[in-house]
Coordinates of C-alpha atoms in Angstrom, one line a residue:
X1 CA 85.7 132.2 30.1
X2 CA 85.1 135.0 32.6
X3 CA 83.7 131.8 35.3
X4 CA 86.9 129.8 34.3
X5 CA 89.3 132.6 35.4
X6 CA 87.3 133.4 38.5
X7 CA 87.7 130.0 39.2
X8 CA 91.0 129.9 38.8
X9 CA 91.7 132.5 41.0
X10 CA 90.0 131.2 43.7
X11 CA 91.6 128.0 43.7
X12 CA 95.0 129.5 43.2
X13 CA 94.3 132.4 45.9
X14 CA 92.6 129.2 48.5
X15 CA 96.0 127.0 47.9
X16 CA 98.4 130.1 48.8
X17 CA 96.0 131.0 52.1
X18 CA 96.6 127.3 53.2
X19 CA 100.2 126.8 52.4
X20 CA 99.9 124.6 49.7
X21 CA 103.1 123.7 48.6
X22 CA 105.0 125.1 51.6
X23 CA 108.3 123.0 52.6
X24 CA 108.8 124.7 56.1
X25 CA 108.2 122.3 59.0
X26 CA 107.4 123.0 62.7
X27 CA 108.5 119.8 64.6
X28 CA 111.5 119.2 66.6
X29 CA 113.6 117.3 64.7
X30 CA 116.8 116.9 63.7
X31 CA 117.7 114.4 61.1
X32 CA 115.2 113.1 60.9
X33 CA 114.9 111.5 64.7
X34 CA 112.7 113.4 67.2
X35 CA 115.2 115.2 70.5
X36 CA 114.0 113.7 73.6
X37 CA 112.9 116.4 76.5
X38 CA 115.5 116.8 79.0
X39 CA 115.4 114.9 82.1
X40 CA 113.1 116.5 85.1
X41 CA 115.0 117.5 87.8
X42 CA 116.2 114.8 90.1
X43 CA 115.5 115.3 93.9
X44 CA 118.6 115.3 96.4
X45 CA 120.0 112.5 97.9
X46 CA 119.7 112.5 101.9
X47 CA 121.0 110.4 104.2
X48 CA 121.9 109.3 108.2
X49 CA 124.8 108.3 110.3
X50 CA 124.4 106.2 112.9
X51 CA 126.8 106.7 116.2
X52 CA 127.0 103.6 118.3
X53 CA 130.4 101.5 119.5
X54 CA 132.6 105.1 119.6
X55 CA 132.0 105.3 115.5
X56 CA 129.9 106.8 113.1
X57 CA 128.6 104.9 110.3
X58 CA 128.9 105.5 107.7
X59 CA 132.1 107.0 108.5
X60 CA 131.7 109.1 105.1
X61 CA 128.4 109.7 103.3
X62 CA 127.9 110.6 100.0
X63 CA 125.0 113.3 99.7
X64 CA 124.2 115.9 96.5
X65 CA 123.6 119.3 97.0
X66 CA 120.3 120.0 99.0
X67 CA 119.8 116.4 100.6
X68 CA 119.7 116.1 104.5
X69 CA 121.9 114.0 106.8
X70 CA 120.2 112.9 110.0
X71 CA 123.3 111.6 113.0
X72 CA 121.6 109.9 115.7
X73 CA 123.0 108.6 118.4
X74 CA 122.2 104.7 118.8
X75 CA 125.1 103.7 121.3
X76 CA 125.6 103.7 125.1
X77 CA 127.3 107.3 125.7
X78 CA 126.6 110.8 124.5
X79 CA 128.2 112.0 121.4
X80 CA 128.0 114.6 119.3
X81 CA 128.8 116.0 115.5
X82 CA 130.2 119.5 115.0
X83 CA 132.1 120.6 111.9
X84 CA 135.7 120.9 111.7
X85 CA 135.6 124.3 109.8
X86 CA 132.4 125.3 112.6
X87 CA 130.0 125.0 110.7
X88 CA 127.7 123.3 113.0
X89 CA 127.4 121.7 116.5
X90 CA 124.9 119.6 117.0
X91 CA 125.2 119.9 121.1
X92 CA 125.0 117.3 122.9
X93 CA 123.3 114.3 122.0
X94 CA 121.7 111.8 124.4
X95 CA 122.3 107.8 124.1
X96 CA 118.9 105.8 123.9
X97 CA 116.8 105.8 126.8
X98 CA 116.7 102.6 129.3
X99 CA 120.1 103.5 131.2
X100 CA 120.9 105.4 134.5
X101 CA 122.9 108.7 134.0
X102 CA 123.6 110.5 131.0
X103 CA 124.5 107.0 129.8
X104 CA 122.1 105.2 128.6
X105 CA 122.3 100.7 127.9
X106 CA 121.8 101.5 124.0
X107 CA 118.2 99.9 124.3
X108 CA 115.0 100.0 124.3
X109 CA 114.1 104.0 123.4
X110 CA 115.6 106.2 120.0
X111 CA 118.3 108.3 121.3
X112 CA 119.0 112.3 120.6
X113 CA 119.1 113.2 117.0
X114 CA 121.0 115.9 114.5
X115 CA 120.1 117.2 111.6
X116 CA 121.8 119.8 108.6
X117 CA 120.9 120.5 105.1
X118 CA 124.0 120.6 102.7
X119 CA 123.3 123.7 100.2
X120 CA 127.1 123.8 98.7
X121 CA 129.4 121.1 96.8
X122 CA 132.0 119.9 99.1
X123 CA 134.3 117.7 101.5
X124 CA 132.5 118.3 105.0
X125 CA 134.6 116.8 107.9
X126 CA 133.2 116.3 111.2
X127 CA 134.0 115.1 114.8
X128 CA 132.5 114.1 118.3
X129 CA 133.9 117.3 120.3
X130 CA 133.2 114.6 124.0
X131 CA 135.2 111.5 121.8
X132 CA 137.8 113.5 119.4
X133 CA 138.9 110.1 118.0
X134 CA 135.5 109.8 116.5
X135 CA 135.6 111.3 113.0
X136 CA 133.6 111.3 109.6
X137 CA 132.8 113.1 106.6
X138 CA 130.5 114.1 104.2
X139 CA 131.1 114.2 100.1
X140 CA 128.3 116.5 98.8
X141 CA 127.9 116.5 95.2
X142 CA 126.5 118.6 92.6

């Protein structure tokens, strides 16, 4: 009788060491279905504006927050971009190469390029201080 309770014991003092009979439950469920991870991180959108014929085009880009915008300047006269509210000016920005003069025949050659990083949400307006007429914006999104 003595080896039956020692038995016993063991058994009953192995099935409470493992967690026999436990009902608590580890997993990530709710339900009953399993929650999907979150999405990774998605990079920022960038993008360019071309300025050629007295217009930049896009005339309004839609960026999010951190992506780049690249103007460069594809037509037969200088231009430039500088921020309504100052916050940048991009100086002056040659046409493509291939012309005499500080115009150029919109050729052969890449002609002078801008670029800014957009760290803030916002409406970013913008103009070519040489051609006032010339406008544009940028829409940056969270």
């Amino acid at each position: 009788m003595k080896t039956f309770a020692a038995a016993l014991v063991t058994v009953l003092s192995l099935g409470l060491a493992f967690g026999c009979g436990s009902s608590s439950s580890t997993n990530d469920t709710v339900g009953g279905t399993p929650t999907a991870p979150p999405p990774p991180p998605s990079s920022p959108t960038s993008g360019s504006v071309s300025i050629q014929d007295f217009t930049y085009a896009p005339e309004t880009l839609n960026i999010t927050v951190g992506g780049e915008v690249t103007w460069r300047n594809n037509g037969p006269s200088v231009h430039m971009t500088v921020s309504d509210a100052g916050l940048w000016n991009s100086g002056t920005l040659a046409a493509p190469e291939g012309g005499g003069g500080s115009y150029g025949d919109g050729g052969s050659g890449s002609g002078g390029t801008f670029s800014r990083v957009f760290s803030q949400a916002g409406t970013y307006a913008y103009h070519c201080e040489i051609h006032p007429y010339i406008r544009g914006s940028i829409i940056v999104s969270e």
